[in-house]
GROMACS .gro file of C-alpha atoms in nm:
model
  250
    1MET     CA    1   0.217   0.716   0.897
    2ARG     CA    2  -0.031   0.637   1.170
    3LEU     CA    3   0.191   0.694   1.473
    4VAL     CA    4   0.091   0.596   1.827
    5THR     CA    5   0.308   0.799   2.064
    6ARG     CA    6   0.445   0.676   2.394
    7ALA     CA    7   0.193   0.888   2.579
    8GLN     CA    8  -0.092   0.740   2.375
    9TRP     CA    9   0.000   0.377   2.449
   10GLY     CA   10   0.085   0.447   2.811
   11ALA     CA   11   0.462   0.395   2.814
   12ARG     CA   12   0.654   0.395   3.138
   13PRO     CA   13   0.922   0.665   3.177
   14ARG     CA   14   1.253   0.588   3.010
   15GLY     CA   15   1.565   0.509   3.204
   16SER     CA   16   1.888   0.692   3.135
   17GLY     CA   17   2.047   0.413   2.929
   18SER     CA   18   1.837   0.468   2.616
   19ALA     CA   19   1.995   0.809   2.561
   20THR     CA   20   2.345   0.668   2.503
   21PRO     CA   21   2.542   0.776   2.189
   22PHE     CA   22   2.380   0.673   1.863
   23ASP     CA   23   2.516   0.691   1.508
   24PRO     CA   24   2.256   0.525   1.284
   25ARG     CA   25   2.359   0.365   0.957
   26GLY     CA   26   2.039   0.178   0.880
   27VAL     CA   27   1.739  -0.013   1.012
   28CYS     CA   28   1.717  -0.367   1.145
   29VAL     CA   29   1.383  -0.554   1.125
   30HIS     CA   30   1.262  -0.782   1.407
   31TRP     CA   31   0.958  -0.991   1.497
   32GLU     CA   32   0.793  -1.115   1.818
   33GLY     CA   33   0.921  -1.473   1.805
   34THR     CA   34   0.626  -1.705   1.857
   35GLY     CA   35   0.401  -1.401   1.874
   36TRP     CA   36   0.028  -1.423   1.920
   37ALA     CA   37  -0.242  -1.622   1.744
   38SER     CA   38  -0.403  -1.410   1.471
   39PRO     CA   39  -0.630  -1.228   1.437
   40TRP     CA   40  -0.664  -1.000   1.736
   41SER     CA   41  -0.832  -0.665   1.790
   42HIS     CA   42  -0.630  -0.347   1.751
   43THR     CA   43  -0.765  -0.240   2.091
   44THR     CA   44  -0.526  -0.492   2.248
   45CYS     CA   45  -0.213  -0.376   2.064
   46ASP     CA   46  -0.126  -0.114   2.327
   47ASP     CA   47  -0.157  -0.386   2.594
   48LYS     CA   48   0.090  -0.597   2.397
   49VAL     CA   49   0.337  -0.309   2.364
   50ARG     CA   50   0.314  -0.236   2.737
   51GLY     CA   51   0.375  -0.604   2.802
   52ILE     CA   52   0.687  -0.601   2.586
   53GLN     CA   53   0.816  -0.292   2.766
   54ALA     CA   54   0.751  -0.447   3.107
   55TYR     CA   55   0.940  -0.764   3.008
   56HIS     CA   56   1.236  -0.568   2.877
   57MET     CA   57   1.258  -0.339   3.180
   58ASP     CA   58   1.161  -0.578   3.460
   59GLY     CA   59   1.267  -0.911   3.313
   60ARG     CA   60   1.579  -0.809   3.124
   61GLY     CA   61   1.681  -0.508   3.331
   62TRP     CA   62   1.697  -0.272   3.036
   63SER     CA   63   1.627   0.099   3.060
   64ASP     CA   64   1.326   0.089   2.826
   65ILE     CA   65   1.152  -0.118   2.560
   66ALA     CA   66   1.428  -0.243   2.330
   67TYR     CA   67   1.283  -0.131   1.995
   68ASN     CA   68   1.276   0.215   1.846
   69PHE     CA   69   0.940   0.147   1.682
   70LEU     CA   70   0.689  -0.137   1.663
   71ALA     CA   71   0.457  -0.204   1.368
   72CYS     CA   72   0.119  -0.364   1.437
   73PRO     CA   73  -0.082  -0.575   1.188
   74HIS     CA   74  -0.355  -0.310   1.177
   75GLY     CA   75  -0.126  -0.055   1.008
   76TYR     CA   76  -0.014   0.151   1.310
   77VAL     CA   77   0.338   0.237   1.424
   78PHE     CA   78   0.400   0.246   1.800
   79GLU     CA   79   0.677   0.472   1.923
   80GLY     CA   80   0.924   0.268   2.130
   81ARG     CA   81   1.249   0.438   2.218
   82GLY     CA   82   1.182   0.666   1.924
   83LEU     CA   83   1.424   0.860   1.708
   84ASN     CA   84   1.788   0.927   1.789
   85ARG     CA   85   1.809   0.675   2.072
   86ARG     CA   86   2.020   0.360   2.077
   87SER     CA   87   1.820   0.039   2.079
   88ALA     CA   88   1.880  -0.271   2.288
   89ALA     CA   89   1.740  -0.522   2.038
   90ASN     CA   90   2.001  -0.584   1.769
   91GLY     CA   91   2.273  -0.765   1.961
   92ASP     CA   92   2.587  -0.615   2.112
   93THR     CA   93   2.669  -0.251   2.175
   94ASP     CA   94   2.816  -0.194   1.828
   95VAL     CA   95   2.514  -0.305   1.628
   96ASN     CA   96   2.281  -0.126   1.869
   97THR     CA   97   2.482   0.192   1.820
   98TYR     CA   98   2.459   0.181   1.442
   99TRP     CA   99   2.115   0.038   1.372
  100TYR     CA  100   1.758   0.139   1.448
  101ALA     CA  101   1.540  -0.154   1.560
  102VAL     CA  102   1.188  -0.184   1.415
  103GLN     CA  103   0.977  -0.473   1.541
  104CYS     CA  104   0.690  -0.629   1.352
  105MET     CA  105   0.428  -0.737   1.606
  106TRP     CA  106   0.406  -1.079   1.445
  107GLY     CA  107   0.544  -1.425   1.504
  108SER     CA  108   0.549  -1.789   1.407
  109ARG     CA  109   0.199  -1.848   1.549
  110SER     CA  110   0.053  -1.549   1.369
  111GLY     CA  111   0.036  -1.682   1.013
  112SER     CA  112   0.118  -1.493   0.694
  113ALA     CA  113   0.210  -1.129   0.750
  114PRO     CA  114  -0.078  -0.903   0.636
  115PRO     CA  115  -0.021  -0.606   0.405
  116ALA     CA  116  -0.109  -0.358   0.681
  117LEU     CA  117   0.178  -0.492   0.893
  118LEU     CA  118   0.426  -0.456   0.606
  119THR     CA  119   0.298  -0.107   0.532
  120ALA     CA  120   0.341   0.001   0.894
  121CYS     CA  121   0.690  -0.146   0.909
  122ARG     CA  122   0.783   0.033   0.588
  123ASP     CA  123   0.641   0.356   0.733
  124ALA     CA  124   0.866   0.315   1.037
  125ILE     CA  125   1.170   0.246   0.819
  126ASP     CA  126   1.106   0.557   0.610
  127TYR     CA  127   1.049   0.761   0.927
  128CYS     CA  128   1.386   0.651   1.068
  129ARG     CA  129   1.548   0.753   0.741
  130SER     CA  130   1.373   1.084   0.683
  131ARG     CA  131   1.357   1.207   1.042
  132GLY     CA  132   1.616   1.004   1.229
  133GLY     CA  133   1.921   1.009   1.005
  134ALA     CA  134   1.923   0.637   0.921
  135GLY     CA  135   2.102   0.539   0.604
  136ASP     CA  136   1.960   0.323   0.327
  137ALA     CA  137   2.099  -0.001   0.470
  138LEU     CA  138   1.836  -0.255   0.574
  139ARG     CA  139   1.895  -0.578   0.764
  140GLY     CA  140   1.710  -0.854   0.939
  141HIS     CA  141   1.799  -0.941   1.297
  142ARG     CA  142   1.952  -1.271   1.183
  143ASP     CA  143   2.212  -1.070   0.991
  144MET     CA  144   2.336  -0.936   1.325
  145GLN     CA  145   2.347  -1.251   1.539
  146GLN     CA  146   2.245  -1.616   1.549
  147THR     CA  147   1.865  -1.610   1.556
  148ASP     CA  148   1.557  -1.698   1.349
  149CYS     CA  149   1.433  -1.340   1.382
  150PRO     CA  150   1.249  -1.193   1.194
  151GLY     CA  151   1.119  -1.522   1.052
  152ASP     CA  152   1.155  -1.646   0.696
  153GLN     CA  153   0.874  -1.442   0.540
  154LEU     CA  154   0.970  -1.110   0.697
  155TYR     CA  155   1.339  -1.175   0.635
  156ALA     CA  156   1.281  -1.245   0.265
  157TRP     CA  157   1.071  -0.927   0.244
  158THR     CA  158   1.347  -0.730   0.415
  159ARG     CA  159   1.607  -0.871   0.175
  160ARG     CA  160   1.395  -0.746  -0.115
  161GLY     CA  161   1.420  -0.395   0.029
  162ALA     CA  162   1.092  -0.403   0.226
  163PRO     CA  163   0.870  -0.302  -0.069
  164ARG     CA  164   0.533  -0.154   0.002
  165PRO     CA  165   0.247  -0.395  -0.066
  166THR     CA  166   0.052  -0.335  -0.385
  167PRO     CA  167  -0.281  -0.176  -0.296
  168PRO     CA  168  -0.570  -0.415  -0.368
  169GLU     CA  169  -0.794  -0.337  -0.661
  170ASP     CA  170  -1.129  -0.190  -0.577
  171ASP     CA  171  -1.367  -0.472  -0.665
  172MET     CA  172  -1.666  -0.333  -0.475
  173PRO     CA  173  -1.981  -0.336  -0.691
  174LEU     CA  174  -2.120  -0.003  -0.803
  175THR     CA  175  -2.432   0.116  -0.627
  176ASP     CA  176  -2.728   0.269  -0.813
  177ALA     CA  177  -2.612   0.611  -0.691
  178ASP     CA  178  -2.260   0.547  -0.828
  179ILE     CA  179  -2.402   0.448  -1.167
  180PHE     CA  180  -2.628   0.754  -1.175
  181LYS     CA  181  -2.333   0.986  -1.104
  182LEU     CA  182  -2.121   0.811  -1.366
  183LEU     CA  183  -2.384   0.831  -1.639
  184ASN     CA  184  -2.438   1.201  -1.570
  185PHE     CA  185  -2.069   1.289  -1.570
  186ARG     CA  186  -2.007   1.561  -1.830
  187LEU     CA  187  -1.740   1.490  -2.090
  188GLY     CA  188  -1.655   1.853  -2.162
  189THR     CA  189  -1.814   1.857  -2.510
  190THR     CA  190  -2.151   1.972  -2.645
  191ASP     CA  191  -2.398   1.830  -2.893
  192GLN     CA  192  -2.538   1.998  -3.205
  193HIS     CA  193  -2.777   2.192  -2.983
  194GLY     CA  194  -2.504   2.323  -2.757
  195GLN     CA  195  -2.601   2.098  -2.466
  196PRO     CA  196  -2.333   1.927  -2.250
  197VAL     CA  197  -2.265   1.565  -2.347
  198THR     CA  198  -2.260   1.315  -2.059
  199ILE     CA  199  -2.122   0.963  -2.042
  200GLY     CA  200  -2.481   0.840  -2.058
  201ASP     CA  201  -2.535   1.033  -2.383
  202ALA     CA  202  -2.220   0.884  -2.532
  203LEU     CA  203  -2.319   0.531  -2.431
  204ARG     CA  204  -2.665   0.574  -2.582
  205LYS     CA  205  -2.510   0.703  -2.905
  206ALA     CA  206  -2.266   0.411  -2.910
  207ALA     CA  207  -2.552   0.165  -2.858
  208TRP     CA  208  -2.749   0.326  -3.144
  209LEU     CA  209  -2.446   0.308  -3.375
  210ALA     CA  210  -2.388  -0.056  -3.284
  211GLN     CA  211  -2.750  -0.136  -3.370
  212GLU     CA  212  -2.720   0.053  -3.697
  213PHE     CA  213  -2.408  -0.139  -3.796
  214GLN     CA  214  -2.568  -0.467  -3.699
  215GLU     CA  215  -2.861  -0.397  -3.927
  216ARG     CA  216  -2.639  -0.291  -4.215
  217GLY     CA  217  -2.379  -0.568  -4.184
  218ALA     CA  218  -2.069  -0.648  -3.994
  219LEU     CA  219  -1.878  -0.352  -3.853
  220GLU     CA  220  -1.557  -0.425  -4.042
  221GLU     CA  221  -1.743  -0.457  -4.374
  222GLN     CA  222  -1.924  -0.130  -4.312
  223LEU     CA  223  -1.600   0.053  -4.237
  224ASP     CA  224  -1.441  -0.094  -4.548
  225ARG     CA  225  -1.733   0.032  -4.759
  226ILE     CA  226  -1.708   0.380  -4.609
  227GLU     CA  227  -1.335   0.394  -4.674
  228ALA     CA  228  -1.382   0.270  -5.030
  229ARG     CA  229  -1.644   0.540  -5.100
  230ARG     CA  230  -1.414   0.809  -4.964
  231THR     CA  231  -1.129   0.688  -5.186
  232THR     CA  232  -1.356   0.670  -5.488
  233ALA     CA  233  -1.499   1.015  -5.427
  234ALA     CA  234  -1.150   1.162  -5.391
  235ALA     CA  235  -1.052   1.005  -5.725
  236GLY     CA  236  -1.372   1.122  -5.900
  237GLU     CA  237  -1.482   0.766  -5.982
  238ALA     CA  238  -1.821   0.598  -5.956
  239ASP     CA  239  -1.901   0.430  -5.622
  240PRO     CA  240  -1.841   0.052  -5.670
  241ASN     CA  241  -2.050  -0.034  -5.362
  242PRO     CA  242  -2.350   0.200  -5.349
  243GLU     CA  243  -2.577   0.187  -5.047
  244PRO     CA  244  -2.918   0.024  -5.099
  245GLY     CA  245  -3.154   0.304  -5.196
  246GLY     CA  246  -2.903   0.491  -5.407
  247THR     CA  247  -2.751   0.759  -5.181
  248ASP     CA  248  -2.501   0.765  -4.900
  249PRO     CA  249  -2.631   0.863  -4.557
  250ALA     CA  250  -2.530   1.208  -4.434
   0.00000   0.00000   0.00000
């Protein structure tokens, strides 16, 4: 998890209220409402977190930023109230006492949630569970009170158990250096001269065999002839399909 601590994002000191009794049973997922137009630079994420804290403390009169953690769309987790502290984001005192609050820094103006955001949110959920005593229960804010939070996409993802996004396949083209290293990779075997066999050697041998089979006939027909000769030889019978020239190749 790529954690940005309170000191790193420049948090204001906490008030006394965020240290009230806390008995976590699970994690509740939130969003930023309308949010911000995407994309934006990660260099502004700490400004956004400081802005949220200022609104919660100065505008709402709370003792600190409401969320325990905030996940940004660049894959980072910002420490809000942190572990083992009651949130102020889930609703009334009861749900705040029993549920961690993790906010996705995303909203209705932001578009489709990127994989890095989901990964960061999942990191925060796992952190609350492994280090903060949260149970396996997972909810969206709309499960706690009448609200659209955390939006339809994030809510559906939360209802599925907040699965980690599937890593994208590496479709970057190979460079000449990559190809050179690949062709010279040793396979752990040796040739008849005791020299290490590389992938390049094997590919050259395969190409030679393919050319040989092409000159002698279709691959399936050639394999059938070889199998027939082996069966005939085992039975002590004459070869019904001798090779042109009279003898089998070694």
